[in-house]
Coordinates of C-alpha atoms and ligand atoms in Angstrom, one line a residue:
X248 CA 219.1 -170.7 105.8
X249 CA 219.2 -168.3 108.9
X250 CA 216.0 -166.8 110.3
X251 CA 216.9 -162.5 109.5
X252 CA 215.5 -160.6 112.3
X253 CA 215.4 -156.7 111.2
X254 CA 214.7 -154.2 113.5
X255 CA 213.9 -150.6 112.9
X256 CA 211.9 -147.5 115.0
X257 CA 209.4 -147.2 112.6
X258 CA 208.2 -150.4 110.8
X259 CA 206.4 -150.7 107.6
X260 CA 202.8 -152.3 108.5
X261 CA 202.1 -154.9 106.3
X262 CA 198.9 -153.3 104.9
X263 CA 201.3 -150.1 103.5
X264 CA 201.0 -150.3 99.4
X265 CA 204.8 -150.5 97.7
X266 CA 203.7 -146.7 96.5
X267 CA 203.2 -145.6 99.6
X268 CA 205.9 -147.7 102.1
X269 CA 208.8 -146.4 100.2
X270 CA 212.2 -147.9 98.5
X271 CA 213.5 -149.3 102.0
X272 CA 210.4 -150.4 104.0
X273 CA 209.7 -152.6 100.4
X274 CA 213.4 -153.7 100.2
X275 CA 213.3 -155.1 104.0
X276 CA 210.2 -156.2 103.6
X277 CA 211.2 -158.4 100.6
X278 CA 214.5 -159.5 102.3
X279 CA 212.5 -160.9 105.0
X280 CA 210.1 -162.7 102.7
X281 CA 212.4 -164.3 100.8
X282 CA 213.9 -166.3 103.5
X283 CA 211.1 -165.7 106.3
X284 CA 211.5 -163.7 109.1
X285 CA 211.0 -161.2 112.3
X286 CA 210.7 -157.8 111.9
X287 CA 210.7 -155.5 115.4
X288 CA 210.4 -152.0 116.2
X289 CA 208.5 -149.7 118.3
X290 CA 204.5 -149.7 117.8
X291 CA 204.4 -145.7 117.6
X292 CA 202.4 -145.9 120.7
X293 CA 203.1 -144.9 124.2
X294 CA 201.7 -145.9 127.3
X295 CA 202.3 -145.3 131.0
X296 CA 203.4 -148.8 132.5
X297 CA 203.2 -150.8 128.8
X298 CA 203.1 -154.1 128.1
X299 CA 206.4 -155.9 128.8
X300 CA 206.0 -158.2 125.8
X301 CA 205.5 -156.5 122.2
X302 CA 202.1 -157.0 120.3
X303 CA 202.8 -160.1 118.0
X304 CA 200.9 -160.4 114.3
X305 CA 202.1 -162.6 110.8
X306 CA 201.3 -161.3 107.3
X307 CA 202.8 -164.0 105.0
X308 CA 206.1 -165.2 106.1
X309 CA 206.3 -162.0 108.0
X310 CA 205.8 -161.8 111.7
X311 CA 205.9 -158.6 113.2
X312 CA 206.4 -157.4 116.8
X313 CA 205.4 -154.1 117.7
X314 CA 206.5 -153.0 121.1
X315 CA 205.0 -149.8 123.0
X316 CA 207.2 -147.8 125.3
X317 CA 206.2 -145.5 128.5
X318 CA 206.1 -142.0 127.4
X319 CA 208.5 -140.3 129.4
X320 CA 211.1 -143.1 128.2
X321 CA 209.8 -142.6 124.8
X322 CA 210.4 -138.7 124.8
X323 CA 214.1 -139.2 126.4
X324 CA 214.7 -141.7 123.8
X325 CA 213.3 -140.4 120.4
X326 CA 213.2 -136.4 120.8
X327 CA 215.8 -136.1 123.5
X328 CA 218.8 -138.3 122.9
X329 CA 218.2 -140.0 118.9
X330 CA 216.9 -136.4 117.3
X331 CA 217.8 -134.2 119.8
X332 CA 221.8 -135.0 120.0
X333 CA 222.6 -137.8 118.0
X334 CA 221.0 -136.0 114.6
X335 CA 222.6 -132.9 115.0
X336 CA 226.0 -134.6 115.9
X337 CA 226.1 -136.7 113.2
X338 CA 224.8 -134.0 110.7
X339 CA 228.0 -131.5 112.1
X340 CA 225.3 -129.3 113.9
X341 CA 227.2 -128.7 116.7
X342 CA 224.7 -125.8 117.4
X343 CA 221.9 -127.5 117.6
X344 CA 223.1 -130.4 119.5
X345 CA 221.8 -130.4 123.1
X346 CA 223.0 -133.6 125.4
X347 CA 221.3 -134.3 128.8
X348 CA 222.3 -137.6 130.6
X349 CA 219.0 -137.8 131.4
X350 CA 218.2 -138.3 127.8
X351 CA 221.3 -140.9 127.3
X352 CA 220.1 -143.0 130.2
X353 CA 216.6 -142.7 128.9
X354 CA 218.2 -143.8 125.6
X355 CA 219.8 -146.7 126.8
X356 CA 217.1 -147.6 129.0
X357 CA 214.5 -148.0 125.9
X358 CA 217.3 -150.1 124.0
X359 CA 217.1 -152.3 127.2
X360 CA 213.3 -152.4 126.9
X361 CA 213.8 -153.1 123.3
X362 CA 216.0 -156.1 124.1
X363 CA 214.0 -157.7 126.9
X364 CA 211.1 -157.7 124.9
X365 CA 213.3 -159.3 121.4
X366 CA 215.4 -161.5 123.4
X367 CA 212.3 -164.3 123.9
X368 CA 211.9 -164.3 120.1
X369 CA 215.2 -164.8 119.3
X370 CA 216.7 -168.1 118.1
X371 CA 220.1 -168.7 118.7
X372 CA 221.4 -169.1 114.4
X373 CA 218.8 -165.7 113.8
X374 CA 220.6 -163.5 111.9
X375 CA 219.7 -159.6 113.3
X376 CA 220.3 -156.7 111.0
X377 CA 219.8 -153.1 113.1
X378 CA 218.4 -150.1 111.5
X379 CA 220.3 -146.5 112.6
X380 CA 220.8 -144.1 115.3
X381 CA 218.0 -144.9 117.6
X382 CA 219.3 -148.6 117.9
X383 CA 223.3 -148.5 118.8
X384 CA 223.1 -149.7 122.1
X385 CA 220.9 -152.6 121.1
X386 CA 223.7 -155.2 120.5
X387 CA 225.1 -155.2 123.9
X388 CA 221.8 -155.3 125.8
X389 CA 221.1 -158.9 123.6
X390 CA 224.8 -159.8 124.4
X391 CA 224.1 -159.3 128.2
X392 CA 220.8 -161.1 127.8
X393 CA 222.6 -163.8 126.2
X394 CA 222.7 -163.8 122.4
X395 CA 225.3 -165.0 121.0
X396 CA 224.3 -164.7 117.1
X397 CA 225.2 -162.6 114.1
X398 CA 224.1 -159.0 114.6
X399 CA 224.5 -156.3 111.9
X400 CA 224.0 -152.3 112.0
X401 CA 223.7 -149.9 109.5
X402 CA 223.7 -146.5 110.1
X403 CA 221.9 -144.5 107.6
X404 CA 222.9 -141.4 108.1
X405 CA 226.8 -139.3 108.2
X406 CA 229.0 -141.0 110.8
X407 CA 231.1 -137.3 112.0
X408 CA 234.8 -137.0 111.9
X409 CA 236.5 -137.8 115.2
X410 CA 237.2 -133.8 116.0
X411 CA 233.0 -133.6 115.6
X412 CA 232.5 -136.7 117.7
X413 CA 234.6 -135.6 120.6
X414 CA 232.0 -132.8 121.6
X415 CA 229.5 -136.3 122.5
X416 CA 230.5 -136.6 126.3
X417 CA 229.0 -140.1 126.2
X418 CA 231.5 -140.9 123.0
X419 CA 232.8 -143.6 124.3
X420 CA 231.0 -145.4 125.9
X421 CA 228.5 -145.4 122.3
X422 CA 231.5 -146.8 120.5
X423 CA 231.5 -149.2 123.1
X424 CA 228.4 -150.0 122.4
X425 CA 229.0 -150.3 118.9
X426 CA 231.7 -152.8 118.7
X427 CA 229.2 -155.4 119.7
X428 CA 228.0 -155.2 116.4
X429 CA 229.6 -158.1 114.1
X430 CA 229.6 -155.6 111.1
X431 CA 228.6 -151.9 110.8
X432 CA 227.6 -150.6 107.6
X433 CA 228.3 -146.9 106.9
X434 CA 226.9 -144.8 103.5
X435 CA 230.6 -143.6 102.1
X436 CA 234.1 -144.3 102.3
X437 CA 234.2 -141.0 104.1
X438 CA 232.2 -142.4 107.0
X439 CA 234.0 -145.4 107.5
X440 CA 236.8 -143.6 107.3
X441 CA 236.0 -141.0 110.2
X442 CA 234.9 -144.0 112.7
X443 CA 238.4 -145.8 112.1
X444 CA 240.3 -142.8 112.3
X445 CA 238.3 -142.4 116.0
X446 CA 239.0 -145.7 116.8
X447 CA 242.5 -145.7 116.1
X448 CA 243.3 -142.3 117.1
X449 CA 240.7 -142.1 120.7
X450 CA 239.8 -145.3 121.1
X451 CA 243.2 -147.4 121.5
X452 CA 241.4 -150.0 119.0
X453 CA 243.9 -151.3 116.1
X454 CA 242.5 -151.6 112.4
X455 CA 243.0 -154.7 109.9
X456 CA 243.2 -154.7 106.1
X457 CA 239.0 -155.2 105.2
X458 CA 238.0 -153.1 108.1
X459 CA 238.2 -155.4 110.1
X460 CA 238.6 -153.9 114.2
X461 CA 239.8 -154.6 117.4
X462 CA 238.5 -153.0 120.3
X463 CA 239.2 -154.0 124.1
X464 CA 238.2 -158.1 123.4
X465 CA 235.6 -157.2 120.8
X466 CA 236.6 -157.6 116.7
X467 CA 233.9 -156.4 114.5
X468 CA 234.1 -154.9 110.5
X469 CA 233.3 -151.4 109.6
X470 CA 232.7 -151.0 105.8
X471 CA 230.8 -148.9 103.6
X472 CA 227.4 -149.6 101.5
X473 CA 225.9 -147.0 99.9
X474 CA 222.3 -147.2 99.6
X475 CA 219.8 -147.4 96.5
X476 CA 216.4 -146.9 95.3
X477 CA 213.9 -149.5 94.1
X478 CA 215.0 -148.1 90.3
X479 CA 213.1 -150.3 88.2
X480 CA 210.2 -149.4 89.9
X481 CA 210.6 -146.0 89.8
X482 CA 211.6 -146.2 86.1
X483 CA 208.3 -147.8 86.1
X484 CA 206.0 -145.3 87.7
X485 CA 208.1 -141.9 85.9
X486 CA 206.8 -143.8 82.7
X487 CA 203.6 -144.4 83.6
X488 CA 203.2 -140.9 84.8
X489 CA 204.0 -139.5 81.5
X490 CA 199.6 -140.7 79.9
X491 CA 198.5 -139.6 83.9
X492 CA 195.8 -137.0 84.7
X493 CA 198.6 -135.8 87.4
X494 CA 201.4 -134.8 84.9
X495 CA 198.4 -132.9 82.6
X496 CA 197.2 -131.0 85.3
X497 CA 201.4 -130.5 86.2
X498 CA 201.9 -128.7 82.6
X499 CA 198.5 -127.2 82.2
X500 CA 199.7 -125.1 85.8
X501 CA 203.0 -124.2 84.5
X502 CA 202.0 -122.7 81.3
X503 CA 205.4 -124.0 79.5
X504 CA 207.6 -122.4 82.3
X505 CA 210.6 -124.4 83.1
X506 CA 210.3 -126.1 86.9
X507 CA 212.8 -127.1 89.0
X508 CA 212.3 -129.5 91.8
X509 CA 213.2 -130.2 95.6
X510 CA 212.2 -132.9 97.3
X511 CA 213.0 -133.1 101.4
X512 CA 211.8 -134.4 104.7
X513 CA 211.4 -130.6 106.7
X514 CA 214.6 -130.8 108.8
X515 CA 217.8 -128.7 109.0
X516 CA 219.9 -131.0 107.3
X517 CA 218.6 -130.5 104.4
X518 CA 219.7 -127.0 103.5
X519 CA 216.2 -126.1 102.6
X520 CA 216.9 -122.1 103.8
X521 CA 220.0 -122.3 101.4
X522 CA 218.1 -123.4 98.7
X523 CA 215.3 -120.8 99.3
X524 CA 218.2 -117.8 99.4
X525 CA 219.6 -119.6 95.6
X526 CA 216.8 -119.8 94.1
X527 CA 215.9 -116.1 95.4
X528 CA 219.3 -115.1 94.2
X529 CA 218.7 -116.6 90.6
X530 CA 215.7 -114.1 90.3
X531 CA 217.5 -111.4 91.7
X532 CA 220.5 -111.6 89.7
X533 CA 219.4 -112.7 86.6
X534 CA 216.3 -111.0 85.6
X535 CA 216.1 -112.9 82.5
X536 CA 214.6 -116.0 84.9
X537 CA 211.7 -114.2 86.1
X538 CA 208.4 -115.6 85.2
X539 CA 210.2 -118.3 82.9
X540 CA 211.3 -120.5 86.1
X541 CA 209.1 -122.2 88.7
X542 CA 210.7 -123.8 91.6
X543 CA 208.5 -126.4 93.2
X544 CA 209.6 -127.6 97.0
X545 CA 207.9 -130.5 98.5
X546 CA 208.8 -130.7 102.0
X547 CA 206.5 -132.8 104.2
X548 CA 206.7 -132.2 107.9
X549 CA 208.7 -133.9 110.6
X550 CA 209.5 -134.4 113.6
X551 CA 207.1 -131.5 114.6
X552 CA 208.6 -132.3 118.4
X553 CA 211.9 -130.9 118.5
X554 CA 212.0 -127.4 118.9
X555 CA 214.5 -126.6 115.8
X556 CA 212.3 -128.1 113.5
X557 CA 209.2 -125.9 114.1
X558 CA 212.0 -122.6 113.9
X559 CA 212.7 -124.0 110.5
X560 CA 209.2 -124.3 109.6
X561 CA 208.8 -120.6 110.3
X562 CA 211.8 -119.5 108.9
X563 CA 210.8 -121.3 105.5
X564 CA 207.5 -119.8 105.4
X565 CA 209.0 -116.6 106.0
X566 CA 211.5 -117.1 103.4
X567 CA 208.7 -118.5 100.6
X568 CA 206.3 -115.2 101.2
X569 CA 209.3 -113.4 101.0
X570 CA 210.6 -114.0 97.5
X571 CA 206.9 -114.6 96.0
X572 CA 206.2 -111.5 97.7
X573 CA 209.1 -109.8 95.7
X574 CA 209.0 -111.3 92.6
X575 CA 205.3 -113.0 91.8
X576 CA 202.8 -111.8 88.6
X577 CA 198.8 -111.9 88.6
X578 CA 199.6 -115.0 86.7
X579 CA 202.9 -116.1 88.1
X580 CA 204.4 -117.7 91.7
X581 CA 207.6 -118.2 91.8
X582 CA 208.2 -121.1 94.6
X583 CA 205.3 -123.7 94.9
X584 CA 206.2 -124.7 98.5
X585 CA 204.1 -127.4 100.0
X586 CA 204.2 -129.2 103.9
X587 CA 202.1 -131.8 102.8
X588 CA 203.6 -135.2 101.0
X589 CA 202.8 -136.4 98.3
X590 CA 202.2 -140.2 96.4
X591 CA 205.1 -141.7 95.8
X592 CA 203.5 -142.0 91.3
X593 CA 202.8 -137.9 91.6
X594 CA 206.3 -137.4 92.9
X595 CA 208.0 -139.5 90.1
X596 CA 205.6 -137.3 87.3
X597 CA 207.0 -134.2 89.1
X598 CA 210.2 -135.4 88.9
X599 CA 210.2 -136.2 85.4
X600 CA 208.6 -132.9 84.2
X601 CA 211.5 -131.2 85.8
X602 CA 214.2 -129.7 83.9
X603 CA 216.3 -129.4 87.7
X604 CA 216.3 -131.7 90.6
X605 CA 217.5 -129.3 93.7
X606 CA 219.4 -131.6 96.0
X607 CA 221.5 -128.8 98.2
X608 CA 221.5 -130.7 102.2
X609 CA 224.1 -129.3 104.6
X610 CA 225.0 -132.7 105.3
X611 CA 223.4 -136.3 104.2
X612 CA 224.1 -140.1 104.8
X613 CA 223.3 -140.6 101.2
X614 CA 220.0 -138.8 99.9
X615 CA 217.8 -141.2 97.6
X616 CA 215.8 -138.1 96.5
X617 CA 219.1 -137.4 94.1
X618 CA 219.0 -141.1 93.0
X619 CA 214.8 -141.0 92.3
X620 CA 215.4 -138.2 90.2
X621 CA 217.8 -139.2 88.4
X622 CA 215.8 -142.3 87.6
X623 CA 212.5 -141.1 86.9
X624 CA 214.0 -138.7 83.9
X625 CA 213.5 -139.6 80.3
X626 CA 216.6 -140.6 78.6
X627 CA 215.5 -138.5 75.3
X628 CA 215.3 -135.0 77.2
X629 CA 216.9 -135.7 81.0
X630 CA 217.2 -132.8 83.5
X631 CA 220.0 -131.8 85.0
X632 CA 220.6 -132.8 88.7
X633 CA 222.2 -130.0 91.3
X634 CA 223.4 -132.1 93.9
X635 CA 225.1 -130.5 97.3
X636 CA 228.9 -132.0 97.6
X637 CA 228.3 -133.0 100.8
X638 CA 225.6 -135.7 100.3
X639 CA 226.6 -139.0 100.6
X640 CA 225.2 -139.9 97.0
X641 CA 227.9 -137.2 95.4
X642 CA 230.5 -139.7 95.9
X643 CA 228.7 -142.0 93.2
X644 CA 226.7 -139.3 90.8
X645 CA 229.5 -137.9 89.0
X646 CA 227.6 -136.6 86.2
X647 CA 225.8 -133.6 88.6
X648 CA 227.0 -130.4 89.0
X649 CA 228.1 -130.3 92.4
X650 CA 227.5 -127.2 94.5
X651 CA 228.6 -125.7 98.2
X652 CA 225.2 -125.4 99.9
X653 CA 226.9 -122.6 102.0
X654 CA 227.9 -120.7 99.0
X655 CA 224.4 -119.2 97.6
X656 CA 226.0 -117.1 95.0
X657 CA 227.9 -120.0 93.5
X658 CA 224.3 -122.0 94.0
X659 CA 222.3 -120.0 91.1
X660 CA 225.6 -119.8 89.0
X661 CA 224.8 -123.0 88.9
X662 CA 221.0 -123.4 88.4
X663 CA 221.5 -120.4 86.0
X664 CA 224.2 -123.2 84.0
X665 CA 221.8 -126.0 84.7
X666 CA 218.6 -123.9 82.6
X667 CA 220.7 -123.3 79.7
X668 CA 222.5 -126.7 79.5
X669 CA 222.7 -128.4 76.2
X670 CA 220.8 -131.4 75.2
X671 CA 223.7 -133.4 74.6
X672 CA 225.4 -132.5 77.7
X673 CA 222.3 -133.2 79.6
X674 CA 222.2 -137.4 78.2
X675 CA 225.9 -137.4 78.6
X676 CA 225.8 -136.3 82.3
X677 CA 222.2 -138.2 83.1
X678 CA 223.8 -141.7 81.7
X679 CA 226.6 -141.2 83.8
X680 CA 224.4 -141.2 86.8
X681 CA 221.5 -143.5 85.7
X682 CA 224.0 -146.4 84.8
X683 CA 225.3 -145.9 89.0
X684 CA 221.3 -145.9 89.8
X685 CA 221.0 -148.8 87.9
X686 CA 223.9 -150.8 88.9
X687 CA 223.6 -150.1 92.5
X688 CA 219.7 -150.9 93.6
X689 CA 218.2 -151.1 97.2
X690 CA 217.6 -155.1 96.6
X691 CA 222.0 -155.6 95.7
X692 CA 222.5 -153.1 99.3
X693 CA 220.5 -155.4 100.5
X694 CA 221.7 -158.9 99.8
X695 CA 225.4 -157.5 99.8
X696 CA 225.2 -156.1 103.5
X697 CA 223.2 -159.5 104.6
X698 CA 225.7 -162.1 102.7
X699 CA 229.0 -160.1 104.1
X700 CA 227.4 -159.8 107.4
X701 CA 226.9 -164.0 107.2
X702 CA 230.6 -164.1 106.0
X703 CA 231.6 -161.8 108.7
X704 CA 233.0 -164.5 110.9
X705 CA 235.1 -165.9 108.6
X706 CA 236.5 -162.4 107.9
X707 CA 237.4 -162.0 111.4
X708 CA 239.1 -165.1 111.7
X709 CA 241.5 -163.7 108.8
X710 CA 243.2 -161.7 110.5
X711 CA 247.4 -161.1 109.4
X712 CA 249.4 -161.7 111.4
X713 CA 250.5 -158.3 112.9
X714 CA 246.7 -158.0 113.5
X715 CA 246.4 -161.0 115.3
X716 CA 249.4 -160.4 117.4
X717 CA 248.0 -156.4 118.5
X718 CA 244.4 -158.1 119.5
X719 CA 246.8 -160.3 121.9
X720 CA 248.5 -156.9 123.3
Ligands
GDG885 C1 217.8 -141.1 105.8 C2 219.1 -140.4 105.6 C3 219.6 -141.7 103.6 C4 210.0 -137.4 100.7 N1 208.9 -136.6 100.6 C5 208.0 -137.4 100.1 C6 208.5 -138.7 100.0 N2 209.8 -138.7 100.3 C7 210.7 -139.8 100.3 C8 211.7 -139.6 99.2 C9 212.8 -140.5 99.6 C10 212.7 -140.5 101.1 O1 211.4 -140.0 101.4 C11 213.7 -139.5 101.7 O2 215.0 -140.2 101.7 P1 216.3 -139.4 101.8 O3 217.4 -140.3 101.5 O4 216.3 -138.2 100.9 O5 216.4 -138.7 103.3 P2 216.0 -139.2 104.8 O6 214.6 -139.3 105.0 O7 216.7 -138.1 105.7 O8 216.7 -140.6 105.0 C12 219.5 -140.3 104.1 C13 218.3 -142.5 103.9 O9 218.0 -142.5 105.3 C14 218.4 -144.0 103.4 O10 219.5 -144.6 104.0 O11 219.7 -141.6 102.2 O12 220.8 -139.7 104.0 O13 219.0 -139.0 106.2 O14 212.6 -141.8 99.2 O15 211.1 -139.9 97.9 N3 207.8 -139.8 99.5 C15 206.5 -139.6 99.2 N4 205.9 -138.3 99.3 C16 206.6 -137.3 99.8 O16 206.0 -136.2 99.9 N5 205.8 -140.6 98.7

């Protein structure tokens, strides 16, 4: 069996508990112990003049290599041209998308530095799977270095329509870049969809039955795999959380009023000013809700480096005093909103003792926060998910009521239809999603992205014929 290579920014240290790592770190980590292998990224250090050769260390039949970047490189790379353009583009933020060529060549200067330091590791039958938006580039600096292998990409996040994609000046050249990829993995249908409609459309590329792609002398597949959680494990821990000392302290604060959850990494994306403004709007409009509903947002800080993300800090806080200003009692506070995370067990009792799970983002690749909450509820009394339309995971979870993040009115019509729910419609809509949770796990993602990406080859070589004869063209 192939060595599998994975690379990724941020890699999962060896010493991080499953609790803490979270569903994908655990899932890659697994994948590569399985069969053995090499997992790279960046050492979240910087360094002026680093190393030229990563720092090297085994755990098991694990070895990691941890490369450290210059600063300045780092900045253009990571801030500048992954968060600061390629985020905001891919999340249809036009506005907040700025693009500096300075940051692009920065960018693809670090993937260079990225693949001088991999290439000596390499083996020429590895098999190299490629982890998101900071990495696209990486494939053709191995290629020009010489590797010949299997390289995968999957791209966790939105891929944007082509009329979104256009405002990229380096556009291109990026799907350039990824066309020396053997197969790219999108989240939806929708995705895959929007990169073949570029490439047909902008690109002059042609488009075979499977996904398959031409483009200049390159073929590669584009095809979708949505991502899951780790759900027997967090089937495991919502149960478990049910005796815990967390989930009594959880009730004995609420006083037998109904919570509603949100759980989000604190970036724009995720709609966390439109949830605010519906949950607000619930109180105001229907007065009945006062004091009865508690709405509880965990949103741990990130990315504190980029200038939007510290405006959205302030406009949250702004927007929490604001409507516990309005509308707390002595005994009463409306919106528990905390920056700090929490452990992976209290987050699946918090989930569980929630009659709502507020999943409202702007725009998502998937959103595994939908997924864990569906997961962690208790079959005999479920709560009901609200889930944004235009998360990648509302494709698959039919059974939540779907909402217009941009519509806020329409937003606490719906939470205010979610709190009075039946019972029975609650299971009916909760098995609906749980048996997608359950069918579709991290580990199947997993193995079905690494055994198409080994049959990739094969796939290319089936070409039809009117395929075969437009690659000649
Ligand atoms: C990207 C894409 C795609 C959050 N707060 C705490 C905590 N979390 C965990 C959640 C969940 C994960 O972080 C967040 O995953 P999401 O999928 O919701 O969002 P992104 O971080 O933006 O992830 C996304 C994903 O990649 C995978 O492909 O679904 O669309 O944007 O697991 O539980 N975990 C703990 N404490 C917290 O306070 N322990």
């Amino acid at each position: 069996m192939a060595r599998l290579v994975i690379v990724s920014n941020r890699v999962a240290s060896p010493k991080e508990r499953a609790a803490k790592a979270g569903g994908l770190a655990v899932a890659l980590r697994e994948a590569l112990g399985r069969q053995g292998g090499l997992w790279f990224g960046w050492s979240g250090e910087t360094e002026v003049n680093p190393p030229t050769e990563p720092k090297i260390f085994r755990s098991g039949r694990v070895t990691y290599a941890l490369q450290t970047l210059d600063p300045e490189e780092q900045h253009a790379h990571y801030a500048g041209y992954a968060n600061g353009t390629l985020w905001p583009l891919c999340h249809y933020r036009l506005g907040a998308l700025s693009y500096r060529r300075t940051d692009w060549e920065g960018y693809r200067r670090v993937n260079d530095t990225f693949a001088r330091s991999l290439m000596p590791l390499l083996k020429p039958d590895d098999v190299v799977w490629v982890h998101d938006y900071h990495f696209i580039p990486l494939a053709s600096a191995l290629r020009e270095l010489g590797f010949k292998g299997l390289i995968g990409y999957f791209h966790h996040i939105p891929w944007p329509t082509p009329d979104v994609f256009l405002t990229l000046p380096s556009h291109a050249a990026l799907v350039e870049d990824l066309s020396q990829y053997d197969l790219v993995g999108l989240q939806t249908e929708n995705d895959v969809r929007a990169l073949l409609t570029y490439i047909s459309s902008e690109a002059r590329g042609w488009i075979a039955p499977g996904g398959v792609v031409g483009l200049k002398e390159r073929r590669f597949r584009v095809a979708a795999y949505p991502i899951g959680i780790d759900t027997e494990a967090f089937v495991k821990d919502a149960k478990a959380a049910v005796t815990g000392e967390e989930m009594e302290r959880l009730h004995s604060s609420l006083a037998g009023r109904t919570l509603a959850v949100g759980v989000d990494r604190l970036d724009y994306s995720k709609g966390l000013p439109n949830k605010f403004n519906a949950f607000g709007e619930l109180l105001k409009s229907r007065p009945e809700h006062r004091s009865k509903v508690t709405m509880m947002q965990v949103a741990p800080v990130s990315r504190g480096e980029v200038a939007e993300y510290r405006a959205l800090r302030r406009e949250l806080e702004e927007l929490a005093g604001a409507i516990n200003g309005e509308y707390a009692e002595f005994d009463w506070v409306p919106l528990r909103y905390l920056n700090r995370p929490l452990a992976r067990p209290t987050l699946a009792a918090i989930y569980r003792s929630s009659r709502i799970g507020l999943v409202t983002p702007l725009r998502d690749g998937m959103n595994l926060v939908a997924k864990e909450y569906v997961a962690a509820q208790n079959p005999k009394n479920p709560g009901v998910l609200v889930l944004s339309r235009f998360a990648g995971a509302a494709n698959e979870l039919s059974g939540a009521l779907m909402v217009n993040p941009y519509d806020i009115e329409g937003m606490a019509d719906m939470l205010d239809l979610a709190l009075a729910m039946p019972l029975e419609e609650r299971q009916e809509r909760w098995r609906a999603n749980m048996a997608v949770v359950e069918a579709n796990t991290i580990h199947k993602w997993c193995d079905t992205f690494l055994d198409d990406l080994a049959h990739t080859v094969d796939r290319l070589g089936e070409l039809p014929e009117h395929s075969r004869a437009a690659a000649r063209q």
